[in-house]
Amino acid sequence: MTNKVSKSKSAVRAAREAVKAAQRDVLERARRNGDDLAVFFSSQERLAGVDEWVETKIAGVRAQAEGKRADHRRAAGMALAALRDRGETIRDIAALTGIGEKAVRELIRYAEATLADSADRASGAAQAHEAAADESIAASSGGGAALGAPDGSLSATG
């Protein structure tokens, strides 16, 4: 019931070429899509990396800023403490500096606290150094190995 149409060889060849061309176009389009998607995903990963990098940098800058603020607070507090130590009252210092008495007291306390912390850390470091030196002396007097090479053998020069 269908009409039988004869197909010439050239018509079949033309049809196959058209199909092959269409398939090549589809494959080329898929290849380009794959390349563009690779660029997209790579860029997304890098974008996330940039966000992480920015957060790290911001945290570092904030830490530096806090350190600088602490240094300036300490210096200001030490200057105010020097005024107080020369006999100026907190009220007079507040009037001279243009800040409130509470702020004057806070800055002086901050400076004194950081100086005490620094002294404690320095004292702790000195004690640790002394303990290490004592251990070294005790080890060298115990076996005499300290007179030789680090491995305990006698050195060729000594």
PDB file of C-alpha atoms in Angstrom:
ATOM      1  CA  MET A   1       0.000   0.000   0.000  1.00  0.00           C
ATOM      2  CA  THR A   2       2.931   2.240   0.112  1.00  0.00           C
ATOM      3  CA  ASN A   3       4.201   3.588  -3.072  1.00  0.00           C
ATOM      4  CA  LYS A   4       7.419   2.022  -3.974  1.00  0.00           C
ATOM      5  CA  VAL A   5       9.798   4.722  -4.967  1.00  0.00           C
ATOM      6  CA  SER A   6      13.036   3.793  -6.572  1.00  0.00           C
ATOM      7  CA  LYS A   7      16.142   5.288  -5.042  1.00  0.00           C
ATOM      8  CA  SER A   8      19.056   6.184  -7.163  1.00  0.00           C
ATOM      9  CA  LYS A   9      22.580   5.622  -5.939  1.00  0.00           C
ATOM     10  CA  SER A  10      23.284   9.333  -6.033  1.00  0.00           C
ATOM     11  CA  ALA A  11      20.234  10.058  -3.884  1.00  0.00           C
ATOM     12  CA  VAL A  12      21.292   7.473  -1.306  1.00  0.00           C
ATOM     13  CA  ARG A  13      24.834   8.880  -1.332  1.00  0.00           C
ATOM     14  CA  ALA A  14      23.508  12.421  -0.881  1.00  0.00           C
ATOM     15  CA  ALA A  15      21.315  11.294   2.016  1.00  0.00           C
ATOM     16  CA  ARG A  16      24.227   9.559   3.720  1.00  0.00           C
ATOM     17  CA  GLU A  17      26.432  12.635   3.278  1.00  0.00           C
ATOM     18  CA  ALA A  18      23.708  14.814   4.765  1.00  0.00           C
ATOM     19  CA  VAL A  19      23.386  12.469   7.751  1.00  0.00           C
ATOM     20  CA  LYS A  20      27.181  12.373   8.214  1.00  0.00           C
ATOM     21  CA  ALA A  21      27.367  16.173   8.028  1.00  0.00           C
ATOM     22  CA  ALA A  22      24.598  16.473  10.607  1.00  0.00           C
ATOM     23  CA  GLN A  23      26.380  13.972  12.860  1.00  0.00           C
ATOM     24  CA  ARG A  24      29.674  15.879  12.476  1.00  0.00           C
ATOM     25  CA  ASP A  25      27.872  19.080  13.454  1.00  0.00           C
ATOM     26  CA  VAL A  26      26.373  17.367  16.492  1.00  0.00           C
ATOM     27  CA  LEU A  27      29.780  15.961  17.516  1.00  0.00           C
ATOM     28  CA  GLU A  28      31.509  19.315  16.979  1.00  0.00           C
ATOM     29  CA  ARG A  29      28.823  21.061  19.022  1.00  0.00           C
ATOM     30  CA  ALA A  30      29.190  18.454  21.803  1.00  0.00           C
ATOM     31  CA  ARG A  31      32.991  18.917  21.761  1.00  0.00           C
ATOM     32  CA  ARG A  32      32.647  22.703  22.023  1.00  0.00           C
ATOM     33  CA  ASN A  33      30.083  22.313  24.799  1.00  0.00           C
ATOM     34  CA  GLY A  34      32.506  20.031  26.657  1.00  0.00           C
ATOM     35  CA  ASP A  35      35.329  22.564  26.285  1.00  0.00           C
ATOM     36  CA  ASP A  36      33.140  25.416  27.512  1.00  0.00           C
ATOM     37  CA  LEU A  37      31.842  23.369  30.437  1.00  0.00           C
ATOM     38  CA  ALA A  38      35.430  22.510  31.414  1.00  0.00           C
ATOM     39  CA  VAL A  39      36.279  26.234  31.422  1.00  0.00           C
ATOM     40  CA  PHE A  40      33.141  26.949  33.463  1.00  0.00           C
ATOM     41  CA  PHE A  41      33.867  24.345  36.149  1.00  0.00           C
ATOM     42  CA  SER A  42      37.524  25.324  36.327  1.00  0.00           C
ATOM     43  CA  SER A  43      36.534  28.965  36.754  1.00  0.00           C
ATOM     44  CA  GLN A  44      34.040  28.051  39.466  1.00  0.00           C
ATOM     45  CA  GLU A  45      36.760  26.199  41.391  1.00  0.00           C
ATOM     46  CA  ARG A  46      39.109  29.145  41.029  1.00  0.00           C
ATOM     47  CA  LEU A  47      36.361  31.525  42.106  1.00  0.00           C
ATOM     48  CA  ALA A  48      35.859  29.527  45.295  1.00  0.00           C
ATOM     49  CA  GLY A  49      39.627  29.592  45.797  1.00  0.00           C
ATOM     50  CA  VAL A  50      39.676  33.372  45.440  1.00  0.00           C
ATOM     51  CA  ASP A  51      36.936  33.706  48.047  1.00  0.00           C
ATOM     52  CA  GLU A  52      38.923  31.528  50.435  1.00  0.00           C
ATOM     53  CA  TRP A  53      42.110  33.489  49.682  1.00  0.00           C
ATOM     54  CA  VAL A  54      40.322  36.787  50.373  1.00  0.00           C
ATOM     55  CA  GLU A  55      39.005  35.517  53.701  1.00  0.00           C
ATOM     56  CA  THR A  56      42.500  34.378  54.693  1.00  0.00           C
ATOM     57  CA  LYS A  57      44.005  37.738  53.726  1.00  0.00           C
ATOM     58  CA  ILE A  58      41.281  39.646  55.566  1.00  0.00           C
ATOM     59  CA  ALA A  59      41.854  37.559  58.699  1.00  0.00           C
ATOM     60  CA  GLY A  60      45.586  38.249  58.462  1.00  0.00           C
ATOM     61  CA  VAL A  61      45.077  41.979  58.007  1.00  0.00           C
ATOM     62  CA  ARG A  62      42.622  42.041  60.914  1.00  0.00           C
ATOM     63  CA  ALA A  63      45.175  40.307  63.123  1.00  0.00           C
ATOM     64  CA  GLN A  64      47.851  42.806  62.065  1.00  0.00           C
ATOM     65  CA  ALA A  65      45.486  45.702  62.717  1.00  0.00           C
ATOM     66  CA  GLU A  66      44.670  44.376  66.172  1.00  0.00           C
ATOM     67  CA  GLY A  67      48.379  44.088  66.930  1.00  0.00           C
ATOM     68  CA  LYS A  68      48.965  47.667  65.816  1.00  0.00           C
ATOM     69  CA  ARG A  69      45.992  48.876  67.858  1.00  0.00           C
ATOM     70  CA  ALA A  70      47.408  47.100  70.890  1.00  0.00           C
ATOM     71  CA  ASP A  71      50.808  48.722  70.338  1.00  0.00           C
ATOM     72  CA  HIS A  72      49.239  52.190  70.079  1.00  0.00           C
ATOM     73  CA  ARG A  73      46.995  51.618  73.114  1.00  0.00           C
ATOM     74  CA  ARG A  74      50.033  50.464  75.084  1.00  0.00           C
ATOM     75  CA  ALA A  75      52.073  53.527  74.032  1.00  0.00           C
ATOM     76  CA  ALA A  76      49.192  55.885  74.838  1.00  0.00           C
ATOM     77  CA  GLY A  77      48.628  54.222  78.199  1.00  0.00           C
ATOM     78  CA  MET A  78      52.320  54.376  79.049  1.00  0.00           C
ATOM     79  CA  ALA A  79      52.376  58.093  78.232  1.00  0.00           C
ATOM     80  CA  LEU A  80      49.349  58.681  80.447  1.00  0.00           C
ATOM     81  CA  ALA A  81      50.914  56.582  83.223  1.00  0.00           C
ATOM     82  CA  ALA A  82      54.049  58.720  82.979  1.00  0.00           C
ATOM     83  CA  LEU A  83      51.918  61.856  83.410  1.00  0.00           C
ATOM     84  CA  ARG A  84      50.235  60.274  86.429  1.00  0.00           C
ATOM     85  CA  ASP A  85      53.574  59.180  87.894  1.00  0.00           C
ATOM     86  CA  ARG A  86      54.793  62.782  87.687  1.00  0.00           C
ATOM     87  CA  GLY A  87      51.914  63.836  89.930  1.00  0.00           C
ATOM     88  CA  GLU A  88      49.130  64.732  87.499  1.00  0.00           C
ATOM     89  CA  THR A  89      45.687  63.611  88.601  1.00  0.00           C
ATOM     90  CA  ILE A  90      43.454  61.485  86.409  1.00  0.00           C
ATOM     91  CA  ARG A  91      41.085  64.454  86.157  1.00  0.00           C
ATOM     92  CA  ASP A  92      43.911  66.752  84.996  1.00  0.00           C
ATOM     93  CA  ILE A  93      45.145  64.155  82.482  1.00  0.00           C
ATOM     94  CA  ALA A  94      41.607  63.808  81.117  1.00  0.00           C
ATOM     95  CA  ALA A  95      41.353  67.578  80.735  1.00  0.00           C
ATOM     96  CA  LEU A  96      44.764  67.787  79.029  1.00  0.00           C
ATOM     97  CA  THR A  97      44.032  64.956  76.588  1.00  0.00           C
ATOM     98  CA  GLY A  98      40.394  65.704  75.874  1.00  0.00           C
ATOM     99  CA  ILE A  99      39.238  62.189  76.734  1.00  0.00           C
ATOM    100  CA  GLY A 100      37.172  61.004  79.674  1.00  0.00           C
ATOM    101  CA  GLU A 101      38.581  59.932  83.010  1.00  0.00           C
ATOM    102  CA  LYS A 102      37.313  56.400  82.409  1.00  0.00           C
ATOM    103  CA  ALA A 103      39.244  56.209  79.124  1.00  0.00           C
ATOM    104  CA  VAL A 104      42.377  57.502  80.868  1.00  0.00           C
ATOM    105  CA  ARG A 105      42.095  54.809  83.542  1.00  0.00           C
ATOM    106  CA  GLU A 106      41.437  52.085  80.936  1.00  0.00           C
ATOM    107  CA  LEU A 107      44.472  53.061  78.863  1.00  0.00           C
ATOM    108  CA  ILE A 108      46.728  53.156  81.914  1.00  0.00           C
ATOM    109  CA  ARG A 109      45.417  49.760  83.083  1.00  0.00           C
ATOM    110  CA  TYR A 110      45.911  48.326  79.588  1.00  0.00           C
ATOM    111  CA  ALA A 111      49.511  49.545  79.442  1.00  0.00           C
ATOM    112  CA  GLU A 112      50.302  48.241  82.907  1.00  0.00           C
ATOM    113  CA  ALA A 113      48.677  44.868  82.173  1.00  0.00           C
ATOM    114  CA  THR A 114      50.564  44.405  78.911  1.00  0.00           C
ATOM    115  CA  LEU A 115      53.818  45.365  80.602  1.00  0.00           C
ATOM    116  CA  ALA A 116      53.139  42.802  83.329  1.00  0.00           C
ATOM    117  CA  ASP A 117      52.342  40.157  80.677  1.00  0.00           C
ATOM    118  CA  SER A 118      55.549  40.987  78.821  1.00  0.00           C
ATOM    119  CA  ALA A 119      57.543  40.716  82.034  1.00  0.00           C
ATOM    120  CA  ASP A 120      55.907  37.363  82.847  1.00  0.00           C
ATOM    121  CA  ARG A 121      56.699  36.013  79.375  1.00  0.00           C
ATOM    122  CA  ALA A 122      60.283  37.254  79.566  1.00  0.00           C
ATOM    123  CA  SER A 123      60.665  35.721  83.016  1.00  0.00           C
ATOM    124  CA  GLY A 124      59.223  32.413  81.791  1.00  0.00           C
ATOM    125  CA  ALA A 125      61.569  32.377  78.800  1.00  0.00           C
ATOM    126  CA  ALA A 126      64.549  33.118  81.040  1.00  0.00           C
ATOM    127  CA  GLN A 127      63.557  30.318  83.411  1.00  0.00           C
ATOM    128  CA  ALA A 128      63.188  27.873  80.514  1.00  0.00           C
ATOM    129  CA  HIS A 129      66.612  28.890  79.218  1.00  0.00           C
ATOM    130  CA  GLU A 130      68.170  28.421  82.661  1.00  0.00           C
ATOM    131  CA  ALA A 131      66.533  24.994  83.021  1.00  0.00           C
ATOM    132  CA  ALA A 132      67.869  23.910  79.635  1.00  0.00           C
ATOM    133  CA  ALA A 133      71.339  25.121  80.580  1.00  0.00           C
ATOM    134  CA  ASP A 134      71.164  23.244  83.897  1.00  0.00           C
ATOM    135  CA  GLU A 135      70.125  20.044  82.085  1.00  0.00           C
ATOM    136  CA  SER A 136      72.974  20.474  79.633  1.00  0.00           C
ATOM    137  CA  ILE A 137      75.487  20.943  82.448  1.00  0.00           C
ATOM    138  CA  ALA A 138      74.116  17.936  84.336  1.00  0.00           C
ATOM    139  CA  ALA A 139      74.327  15.747  81.229  1.00  0.00           C
ATOM    140  CA  SER A 140      77.887  16.805  80.456  1.00  0.00           C
ATOM    141  CA  SER A 141      79.149  16.243  84.001  1.00  0.00           C
ATOM    142  CA  GLY A 142      77.526  12.807  84.167  1.00  0.00           C
ATOM    143  CA  GLY A 143      79.371  10.959  81.388  1.00  0.00           C
ATOM    144  CA  GLY A 144      81.887  13.272  79.823  1.00  0.00           C
ATOM    145  CA  ALA A 145      80.339  12.732  76.387  1.00  0.00           C
ATOM    146  CA  ALA A 146      79.980  16.462  75.934  1.00  0.00           C
ATOM    147  CA  LEU A 147      83.727  16.768  75.470  1.00  0.00           C
ATOM    148  CA  GLY A 148      83.648  14.642  72.313  1.00  0.00           C
ATOM    149  CA  ALA A 149      81.561  14.632  69.172  1.00  0.00           C
ATOM    150  CA  PRO A 150      77.776  15.000  69.400  1.00  0.00           C
ATOM    151  CA  ASP A 151      77.335  11.220  69.151  1.00  0.00           C
ATOM    152  CA  GLY A 152      79.445  10.634  72.267  1.00  0.00           C
ATOM    153  CA  SER A 153      82.579   9.462  70.486  1.00  0.00           C
ATOM    154  CA  LEU A 154      85.833  11.312  70.832  1.00  0.00           C
ATOM    155  CA  SER A 155      86.379  13.866  68.121  1.00  0.00           C
ATOM    156  CA  ALA A 156      89.436  13.689  65.881  1.00  0.00           C
ATOM    157  CA  THR A 157      90.471  17.234  66.772  1.00  0.00           C
ATOM    158  CA  GLY A 158      90.166  16.932  70.505  1.00  0.00           C
TER     159      GLY A 158
END
